[in-house]
Short mmCIF file of C-alpha atoms and ligand atoms in Angstrom, two decimals:
data_model
loop_
_atom_site.label_atom_id
_atom_site.label_comp_id
_atom_site.label_asym_id
_atom_site.label_seq_id
_atom_site.Cartn_x
_atom_site.Cartn_y
_atom_site.Cartn_z
CA MET A 1 -0.16 0.08 0.32
CA LYS A 2 1.64 3.35 -0.78
CA LEU A 3 0.59 6.55 1.26
CA CYS A 4 1.46 9.90 0.85
CA THR A 5 2.45 12.26 4.32
CA ILE A 6 1.82 15.93 4.12
CA ILE A 7 3.29 17.80 6.59
CA GLY A 8 4.96 21.91 6.85
CA ALA A 9 4.54 23.33 10.37
CA ARG A 10 6.77 21.99 13.52
CA PRO A 11 4.11 19.92 15.41
CA GLN A 12 3.12 17.94 12.22
CA PHE A 13 7.29 16.90 11.93
CA ILE A 14 6.54 15.27 15.79
CA LYS A 15 3.02 13.84 15.38
CA THR A 16 4.58 12.49 11.50
CA ALA A 17 7.89 10.80 13.48
CA ALA A 18 5.54 8.90 15.42
CA VAL A 19 3.58 7.24 12.44
CA SER A 20 6.79 6.50 10.49
CA ARG A 21 7.85 4.57 13.06
CA ALA A 22 5.12 2.74 13.32
CA ILE A 23 5.28 2.51 9.57
CA ALA A 24 8.76 0.58 9.84
CA GLU A 25 8.14 -1.64 12.87
CA HIS A 26 4.51 -2.57 10.80
CA ASN A 27 6.88 -3.87 7.69
CA ARG A 28 9.88 -4.97 9.64
CA VAL A 29 7.22 -7.30 11.22
CA LYS A 30 4.74 -8.38 8.64
CA THR A 31 4.89 -9.80 5.12
CA GLN A 32 6.52 -7.93 1.98
CA SER A 33 2.46 -8.47 0.41
CA SER A 34 0.83 -5.76 3.29
CA ASN A 35 3.97 -3.55 3.77
CA ILE A 36 3.34 0.16 3.38
CA THR A 37 5.58 2.56 1.33
CA GLU A 38 5.26 5.65 3.09
CA ILE A 39 6.38 9.15 0.72
CA ILE A 40 6.69 12.03 2.51
CA ILE A 41 5.49 15.49 1.31
CA HIS A 42 7.11 18.41 3.32
CA THR A 43 5.27 21.60 1.79
CA GLY A 44 7.88 23.88 3.49
CA GLN A 45 5.49 25.63 5.06
CA HIS A 46 7.78 25.89 8.36
CA TYR A 47 11.50 26.19 6.87
CA ASP A 48 13.83 27.46 9.87
CA ASP A 49 16.07 24.86 10.69
CA GLU A 50 15.42 25.27 14.42
CA MET A 51 11.01 24.72 13.11
CA SER A 52 11.79 22.02 10.35
CA ALA A 53 15.64 20.23 10.19
CA ILE A 54 16.30 20.18 13.62
CA PHE A 55 13.03 17.61 14.16
CA PHE A 56 14.02 15.70 11.45
CA ARG A 57 17.25 15.19 12.69
CA GLU A 58 16.43 14.67 16.50
CA LEU A 59 13.69 11.89 15.70
CA GLU A 60 15.03 10.30 12.48
CA ILE A 61 11.66 11.05 10.50
CA PRO A 62 12.72 9.69 6.90
CA GLU A 63 13.61 11.91 4.86
CA PRO A 64 10.93 13.81 2.82
CA LYS A 65 10.66 12.78 -0.71
CA TYR A 66 9.15 16.03 -1.60
CA ASN A 67 10.35 19.39 -0.40
CA LEU A 68 7.89 22.18 -1.39
CA ASN A 69 9.44 24.72 -1.10
CA ILE A 70 6.07 26.93 -0.57
CA GLY A 71 7.65 29.05 2.35
CA SER A 72 5.51 31.82 4.02
CA GLY A 73 2.31 34.37 2.74
CA SER A 74 -1.17 34.92 3.29
CA HIS A 75 -3.50 32.17 3.77
CA GLY A 76 -4.89 32.47 0.14
CA SER A 77 -1.51 33.21 -1.61
CA GLN A 78 0.45 30.06 1.11
CA THR A 79 -2.06 27.69 -0.14
CA GLY A 80 -2.87 28.45 -3.20
CA ARG A 81 0.89 27.77 -3.87
CA MET A 82 0.38 24.65 -1.98
CA LEU A 83 -2.67 23.13 -4.35
CA ALA A 84 -0.65 23.78 -7.28
CA ALA A 85 2.46 21.88 -6.12
CA ILE A 86 0.89 19.23 -3.93
CA GLU A 87 -1.37 18.20 -7.40
CA GLU A 88 1.78 17.58 -9.21
CA VAL A 89 3.22 15.26 -6.40
CA LEU A 90 0.11 13.14 -6.26
CA LEU A 91 -1.03 12.99 -9.64
CA LYS A 92 2.67 11.54 -10.08
CA GLU A 93 2.38 9.60 -7.31
CA LYS A 94 -0.62 7.91 -7.63
CA PRO A 95 -0.95 6.70 -3.97
CA ASP A 96 -3.64 4.60 -2.01
CA TRP A 97 -4.19 7.27 0.70
CA VAL A 98 -3.60 10.58 1.80
CA LEU A 99 -2.39 11.17 5.46
CA ILE A 100 -2.76 14.64 6.72
CA TYR A 101 -2.73 15.87 10.47
CA GLY A 102 -3.50 18.38 12.49
CA ASP A 103 -5.15 21.75 11.61
CA THR A 104 -2.66 23.81 9.23
CA ASN A 105 -2.77 25.30 5.76
CA SER A 106 -0.47 22.19 4.75
CA THR A 107 -3.14 20.29 5.73
CA LEU A 108 -5.64 22.02 4.13
CA ALA A 109 -4.28 21.83 0.68
CA GLY A 110 -3.41 18.13 1.17
CA ALA A 111 -7.08 17.59 1.33
CA LEU A 112 -8.05 19.74 -1.34
CA VAL A 113 -6.01 18.03 -3.63
CA ALA A 114 -6.74 15.12 -2.84
CA ALA A 115 -10.35 14.87 -2.79
CA LYS A 116 -9.98 15.87 -5.90
CA LEU A 117 -8.12 14.03 -6.92
CA HIS A 118 -10.57 11.31 -5.64
CA ILE A 119 -7.07 9.74 -3.36
CA ARG A 120 -9.00 8.79 0.18
CA ILE A 121 -7.29 10.53 3.61
CA ALA A 122 -6.63 9.73 6.50
CA HIS A 123 -6.64 12.61 9.16
CA VAL A 124 -4.79 11.99 12.68
CA GLU A 125 -6.58 14.48 15.11
CA ALA A 126 -9.99 14.66 13.48
CA GLY A 127 -12.90 15.49 15.61
CA LEU A 128 -11.10 18.88 17.82
CA ARG A 129 -12.98 22.00 17.67
CA SER A 130 -12.23 25.02 19.38
CA PHE A 131 -16.23 26.08 17.76
CA ASN A 132 -14.39 29.75 16.87
CA ARG A 133 -13.85 30.22 12.82
CA GLN A 134 -12.09 33.07 13.57
CA MET A 135 -9.52 31.15 13.89
CA PRO A 136 -7.45 29.30 10.48
CA GLU A 137 -6.63 26.42 12.31
CA GLU A 138 -11.09 25.80 12.65
CA ILE A 139 -11.62 26.47 9.01
CA ASN A 140 -8.89 24.34 8.21
CA ARG A 141 -9.99 21.41 10.47
CA VAL A 142 -13.87 21.23 9.47
CA ILE A 143 -12.87 21.10 5.78
CA ALA A 144 -10.43 18.07 6.31
CA ASP A 145 -12.77 15.95 8.79
CA GLN A 146 -15.66 16.46 5.99
CA LEU A 147 -13.11 14.81 3.15
CA SER A 148 -11.36 12.54 5.23
CA GLN A 149 -12.20 8.42 4.63
CA LEU A 150 -10.87 7.58 7.71
CA LEU A 151 -10.97 9.81 10.85
CA PHE A 152 -8.55 8.98 13.41
CA CYS A 153 -9.60 10.78 16.74
CA PRO A 154 -7.65 11.36 19.81
CA SER A 155 -11.18 11.50 22.66
CA GLN A 156 -14.46 10.37 22.48
CA THR A 157 -15.12 14.71 22.72
CA ALA A 158 -13.65 14.98 19.15
CA VAL A 159 -16.06 11.61 18.03
CA ASN A 160 -18.82 14.07 19.17
CA ASN A 161 -18.03 16.88 17.55
CA LEU A 162 -17.34 14.77 14.20
CA ALA A 163 -21.00 13.56 14.87
CA ALA A 164 -22.66 16.82 15.57
CA GLU A 165 -21.22 17.55 11.70
CA GLY A 166 -23.17 15.23 10.53
CA ILE A 167 -20.32 12.84 10.34
CA PRO A 168 -21.65 9.59 12.65
CA PRO A 169 -19.68 7.09 14.65
CA ASN A 170 -19.46 4.30 13.58
CA VAL A 171 -22.10 0.95 13.99
CA THR A 172 -19.46 -1.66 12.42
CA PRO A 173 -16.33 -2.66 12.56
CA LEU A 174 -13.87 -1.80 10.06
CA THR A 175 -13.95 -4.20 7.49
CA PRO A 176 -11.59 -4.41 4.19
CA ASN A 177 -15.03 -3.61 2.19
CA ALA A 178 -16.13 -1.21 3.48
CA SER A 179 -17.32 1.27 1.06
CA ARG A 180 -14.45 3.43 -0.67
CA LEU A 181 -16.14 6.86 0.39
CA THR A 182 -18.79 6.32 3.44
CA PRO A 183 -15.61 8.09 6.76
CA HIS A 184 -14.97 5.43 9.46
CA VAL A 185 -14.39 7.70 12.51
CA ILE A 186 -11.81 5.80 14.67
CA VAL A 187 -10.98 6.63 18.64
CA THR A 188 -7.13 5.90 18.24
CA GLY A 189 -5.86 8.16 21.27
CA ASP A 190 -3.46 10.68 20.41
CA VAL A 191 0.23 10.38 18.57
CA MET A 192 1.42 13.41 20.50
CA ALA A 193 1.20 11.52 23.22
CA ASP A 194 3.31 8.31 21.36
CA ALA A 195 5.49 11.03 20.53
CA LEU A 196 6.30 11.98 24.20
CA LYS A 197 6.30 8.48 25.12
CA PHE A 198 9.41 8.12 22.77
CA ALA A 199 11.09 11.27 23.44
CA VAL A 200 11.12 11.76 27.20
CA LYS A 201 13.70 9.49 28.12
CA LYS A 202 15.69 10.80 25.38
CA ALA A 203 15.25 13.90 27.00
CA ASP A 204 15.82 13.25 30.72
CA THR A 205 20.20 11.46 28.83
CA TYR A 206 20.77 14.11 26.20
CA SER A 207 19.47 17.62 26.70
CA LYS A 208 20.77 20.46 28.29
CA ALA A 209 18.55 23.09 28.57
CA LEU A 210 18.72 23.41 31.70
CA SER A 211 22.32 24.08 32.55
CA ARG A 212 22.16 26.57 29.18
CA TYR A 213 19.45 28.28 30.58
CA ASN A 214 20.45 28.32 33.80
CA LEU A 215 17.47 27.32 34.88
CA LYS A 216 16.06 25.61 38.18
CA ARG A 217 14.24 22.77 38.66
CA GLN A 218 10.56 23.78 39.04
CA GLN A 219 11.28 27.60 39.49
CA TYR A 220 10.61 29.16 36.14
CA ILE A 221 7.81 29.64 33.94
CA LEU A 222 7.84 28.39 30.76
CA ALA A 223 5.75 30.37 28.45
CA THR A 224 5.66 30.45 24.14
CA ILE A 225 3.21 32.56 21.95
CA HIS A 226 2.64 32.23 18.56
CA ARG A 227 -1.54 32.21 17.76
CA ALA A 228 -2.41 34.23 15.32
CA GLU A 229 -5.20 35.19 17.99
CA ASN A 230 -2.81 36.00 20.31
CA THR A 231 0.41 37.69 17.62
CA ASP A 232 -2.57 39.75 15.15
CA ASN A 233 -3.74 41.38 18.17
CA PRO A 234 -1.40 44.28 19.58
CA GLU A 235 -3.52 44.49 22.73
CA ARG A 236 -3.64 40.83 23.39
CA LEU A 237 0.21 40.38 23.31
CA LEU A 238 1.04 43.21 24.86
CA ASN A 239 -1.16 41.81 27.98
CA ILE A 240 0.13 38.70 28.22
CA MET A 241 4.11 40.41 27.32
CA THR A 242 3.23 42.48 30.35
CA ALA A 243 1.66 39.84 32.79
CA LEU A 244 5.02 37.42 31.68
CA SER A 245 7.15 40.80 32.42
CA LYS A 246 5.67 40.68 36.04
CA LEU A 247 5.73 37.96 36.41
CA ALA A 248 9.71 37.41 36.00
CA GLU A 249 9.80 39.88 38.57
CA HIS A 250 9.23 36.65 40.65
CA GLU A 251 10.84 34.06 38.74
CA THR A 252 12.48 33.13 35.56
CA VAL A 253 10.14 33.13 32.87
CA ILE A 254 11.45 31.86 29.63
CA LEU A 255 10.17 32.11 25.98
CA PRO A 256 11.63 30.21 23.02
CA LEU A 257 10.32 32.91 20.53
CA HIS A 258 8.15 31.81 17.24
CA PRO A 259 9.29 33.06 14.26
CA ARG A 260 5.67 33.97 14.02
CA THR A 261 5.94 36.79 17.18
CA LYS A 262 10.03 37.32 16.62
CA ASN A 263 8.87 38.74 13.46
CA ILE A 264 5.46 40.81 15.00
CA LEU A 265 7.37 42.37 18.19
CA GLU A 266 10.25 43.30 16.15
CA HIS A 267 8.50 45.40 12.89
CA THR A 268 5.30 45.58 14.18
CA LEU A 269 5.32 46.66 16.93
CA SER A 270 8.63 48.23 17.33
CA ILE A 271 9.67 45.71 20.64
CA THR A 272 13.03 44.39 20.49
CA PRO A 273 12.07 41.30 22.87
CA ASN A 274 15.62 41.83 24.93
CA LEU A 275 15.68 45.38 25.08
CA SER A 276 12.17 46.57 25.65
CA PRO A 277 10.81 47.89 28.92
CA ILE A 278 7.87 45.91 28.12
CA THR A 279 9.20 42.66 28.01
CA SER A 280 12.30 43.20 30.89
CA GLY A 281 12.83 40.65 32.43
CA LEU A 282 11.89 37.96 29.96
CA THR A 283 14.35 35.77 28.79
CA PHE A 284 14.06 35.10 25.52
CA ILE A 285 15.36 31.77 23.71
CA ASP A 286 15.49 31.02 19.54
CA PRO A 287 12.83 27.53 19.41
CA VAL A 288 14.59 24.76 20.64
CA GLY A 289 14.44 21.28 19.34
CA TYR A 290 11.96 18.37 20.58
CA PHE A 291 13.89 16.75 23.50
CA ASP A 292 14.97 20.31 24.70
CA ASN A 293 11.46 21.50 24.93
CA ILE A 294 10.69 18.51 26.64
CA ALA A 295 13.21 19.02 29.38
CA LEU A 296 12.04 22.57 29.44
CA GLU A 297 8.65 21.86 30.14
CA LYS A 298 8.93 18.99 32.48
CA ASN A 299 11.20 20.28 34.61
CA ALA A 300 8.47 23.81 34.81
CA ARG A 301 6.14 25.07 37.69
CA ILE A 302 3.99 25.98 35.02
CA ILE A 303 3.81 26.21 31.40
CA MET A 304 1.80 28.81 29.94
CA THR A 305 1.27 28.34 26.63
CA ASP A 306 -1.00 29.26 23.32
CA SER A 307 -0.15 26.08 21.52
CA GLY A 308 -2.00 22.90 20.67
CA GLY A 309 0.19 20.67 21.48
CA MET A 310 2.17 21.89 24.97
CA GLN A 311 -1.32 21.65 26.32
CA LYS A 312 -0.90 17.98 25.87
CA GLU A 313 2.44 17.83 26.99
CA ALA A 314 2.07 19.50 30.06
CA TYR A 315 -0.86 17.45 31.21
CA TRP A 316 0.56 14.06 30.29
CA LEU A 317 3.93 15.03 31.95
CA LYS A 318 1.79 16.17 35.29
CA VAL A 319 3.20 20.11 35.25
CA PRO A 320 -0.08 22.47 35.89
CA CYS A 321 -0.83 24.60 32.08
CA ILE A 322 -2.16 28.08 31.46
CA THR A 323 -3.52 28.63 28.45
CA LEU A 324 -3.38 31.72 26.85
CA ARG A 325 -6.85 32.10 24.85
CA ASP A 326 -9.96 31.55 25.05
CA GLU A 327 -11.53 28.45 24.32
CA THR A 328 -9.71 25.15 23.85
CA GLU A 329 -10.13 22.16 21.77
CA TRP A 330 -8.21 20.24 24.57
CA VAL A 331 -11.79 20.56 26.80
CA GLU A 332 -10.51 17.06 28.78
CA THR A 333 -7.12 18.80 30.34
CA VAL A 334 -9.33 22.07 31.28
CA THR A 335 -11.72 19.34 32.71
CA ALA A 336 -9.05 17.65 35.12
CA GLY A 337 -8.23 20.90 36.50
CA TRP A 338 -4.89 20.53 35.28
CA ASN A 339 -5.23 23.11 32.26
CA VAL A 340 -6.92 26.86 33.36
CA LEU A 341 -8.25 28.99 30.56
CA THR A 342 -7.02 33.12 30.79
CA GLY A 343 -7.41 34.45 27.73
CA ALA A 344 -5.11 37.53 27.66
CA ASP A 345 -6.15 39.22 30.76
CA GLU A 346 -3.27 40.90 32.66
CA LYS A 347 -4.49 40.45 35.84
CA LYS A 348 -6.18 36.63 35.57
CA ILE A 349 -2.92 35.22 34.30
CA ILE A 350 -1.04 36.78 37.13
CA GLU A 351 -3.28 35.87 39.47
CA THR A 352 -3.15 32.31 38.02
CA ALA A 353 0.31 31.70 37.64
CA LEU A 354 0.59 32.77 41.43
CA ASN A 355 -2.16 31.14 43.23
CA ILE A 356 -2.58 28.07 40.84
CA LYS A 357 -1.85 24.66 42.75
CA THR A 358 -1.50 21.05 41.37
CA PRO A 359 -4.53 19.24 41.25
CA SER A 360 -4.88 15.28 43.23
CA LYS A 361 -5.94 13.47 40.04
CA HIS A 362 -4.71 12.48 36.64
CA PRO A 363 -6.91 10.71 34.93
CA SER A 364 -5.93 8.92 31.37
CA ILE A 365 -6.62 10.62 28.38
CA TYR A 366 -5.91 11.04 24.65
CA GLY A 367 -5.04 6.98 25.53
CA SER A 368 -1.69 5.53 26.69
CA GLY A 369 0.98 6.25 23.72
CA ASN A 370 -0.35 3.49 20.81
CA ALA A 371 -1.98 5.60 18.87
CA ALA A 372 0.56 5.07 16.09
CA LYS A 373 -0.34 1.48 15.85
CA ASN A 374 -3.77 1.89 15.73
CA ILE A 375 -3.74 4.24 13.28
CA ILE A 376 -1.64 1.90 10.99
CA LYS A 377 -4.08 -0.98 12.06
CA ALA A 378 -7.00 0.81 10.36
CA LEU A 379 -4.90 1.81 7.53
CA GLY A 380 -3.69 -1.74 6.48
CA VAL A 381 -7.79 -3.29 6.98
CA ARG A 382 -8.42 -0.73 4.69
CA SER A 383 -5.41 -1.27 2.34
C1 LIG B 401 1.40 27.54 11.51
C2 LIG B 401 0.15 26.50 11.74
C3 LIG B 401 -0.67 26.91 13.10
C4 LIG B 401 0.45 25.72 13.92
C5 LIG B 401 1.55 26.50 13.71
C6 LIG B 401 2.52 25.47 14.63
C7 LIG B 401 -1.90 27.77 10.27
C8 LIG B 401 -2.56 28.08 9.06
N1 LIG B 401 -1.29 27.93 11.16
O1 LIG B 401 0.80 28.45 12.28
O2 LIG B 401 -1.84 26.15 13.25
O3 LIG B 401 0.08 25.64 15.49
O4 LIG B 401 2.19 26.68 12.59
O5 LIG B 401 3.88 26.65 14.99
O6 LIG B 401 -1.06 26.49 9.67
N2 LIG B 401 8.31 32.25 9.78
C9 LIG B 401 9.68 32.08 9.81
N3 LIG B 401 10.28 30.79 9.40
C10 LIG B 401 9.67 29.54 9.40
C11 LIG B 401 8.30 29.59 9.84
C12 LIG B 401 7.38 30.62 9.76
O7 LIG B 401 10.22 33.17 9.85
O8 LIG B 401 10.22 28.93 9.84
C13 LIG B 401 7.13 33.06 10.45
C14 LIG B 401 7.45 34.03 8.58
O9 LIG B 401 6.50 35.12 9.38
C15 LIG B 401 5.26 33.46 8.55
C16 LIG B 401 4.96 33.43 9.90
O10 LIG B 401 6.29 32.85 10.88
O11 LIG B 401 4.67 34.85 8.02
C17 LIG B 401 4.04 32.45 10.37
O12 LIG B 401 4.07 30.85 9.87
P1 LIG B 401 3.29 30.28 9.18
O13 LIG B 401 3.67 28.81 8.63
O14 LIG B 401 2.43 31.08 8.27
O15 LIG B 401 1.87 30.41 10.83
P2 LIG B 401 2.16 29.94 11.95
O16 LIG B 401 1.82 31.02 12.93
O17 LIG B 401 3.73 29.12 12.25
N1 LIG B 402 8.16 22.46 20.89
C1 LIG B 402 9.78 22.29 20.40
N2 LIG B 402 10.66 23.58 20.29
C2 LIG B 402 9.39 24.62 20.54
C3 LIG B 402 8.23 25.00 21.52
C4 LIG B 402 7.68 23.95 20.76
O1 LIG B 402 9.76 21.60 20.41
O2 LIG B 402 10.52 25.32 20.80
C5 LIG B 402 7.03 20.86 20.42
C6 LIG B 402 6.66 20.91 21.79
O3 LIG B 402 6.81 20.47 22.73
C7 LIG B 402 4.84 20.95 20.95
C8 LIG B 402 5.15 21.41 19.46
O4 LIG B 402 6.04 21.67 19.00
O5 LIG B 402 4.81 19.18 20.76
C9 LIG B 402 3.82 22.15 19.89
O6 LIG B 402 4.32 22.97 18.25
P1 LIG B 402 3.54 24.89 17.89
O7 LIG B 402 3.30 24.75 19.34
O8 LIG B 402 4.75 25.24 17.49
O9 LIG B 402 2.17 23.72 17.25
P2 LIG B 402 0.98 23.80 18.09
O10 LIG B 402 0.79 22.25 18.79
O11 LIG B 402 0.12 24.97 18.79
O12 LIG B 402 -0.44 23.47 16.58
#
């Protein structure tokens, strides 16, 4: 069976690493006839070494056969260029399946091209919803799910969200003869749990991040900000920065700075992160590799973020999380008491950070780290 994986942004490299590893394992133990040939197509949406190549090196992700070098741009121009370039590759490769991840513009472009070429689509991280269509990611997810034939959900909530949009849960198990076009929804768990399970030991062994940045366990806050709703709204971005800067009067606040946020601070708001009074006291660093980031997360007192992936990693690593958004797709982390939504409200961010407690209970959510295996199994049945 031939599978084209379409990825382009940082979290997709981390997710694909877990699935590519499971494909290699599947091919090692199965007969030649059921081998999965994976062809990786990197759209080039992320291209800086620390946003892309570092993950391929560290996580030993197979080399992409194609790098489309699309780069940055407005939604229309970036997605449009992806459509044309992906179409050319899929026409040439003629895969049985296209595998897409999450909710980026690379996900949307992959889904649109595959659907128009009548190639079946498998969507990893299906059914996630913020119910906020101002978010570009929400639009990408809704469309990707509507066009997919295999929908791999991390949780029952995701299954319910799909049902509400007319993609019903399955009443019968997946069979090889299932209709080509009928969507099939499967709760697989989250591939990021698989990725974390693999990386956490490596982070413990290899990461020097704590000594490199002069950090002490449990005595710092790790923060990341990159979402459009925060970075493209100067009021929200400045509120968040001010809150973080005030917290830095009490303890170290370290921020691996996403290039989007760096560009907006420097070029739109004329703030040089390490020099401006608005961001004074904050420790800005370049984005780090996955193992270093896991080490930074694991040893932080709190994680403050608008990242989707980091909310879940905080949960799995049992680190309290403050989500700098008004809503989240990862509602189970909030219900369990480990994640607090503060939006971009300066006072609320500071008060929550100063008073946050570690809940005594930690229910298992989003699977146990076997999502990639479940995904490969389902793809095998429908090959
Ligand atoms: C994208 C995804 C978002 C995901 C995030 C992961 C979309 C719509 N958004 O957001 O869902 O959470 O990736 O990190 O797909 N840039 C660089 N170097 C790079 C990449 C980006 O300098 O290697 C800068 C450019 O100025 C670019 C900006 O970052 O315009 C935004 O990049 P883009 O890929 O469009 O969106 P992200 O904010 O990264
Ligand atoms: N991450 C990383 N280095 C960093 C920041 C984040 O390796 O400097 C990892 C993080 O551990 C998580 C993923 O990147 O696995 C999250 O990606 P991001 O926040 O860019 O996107 P999102 O999850 O919000 O879509």
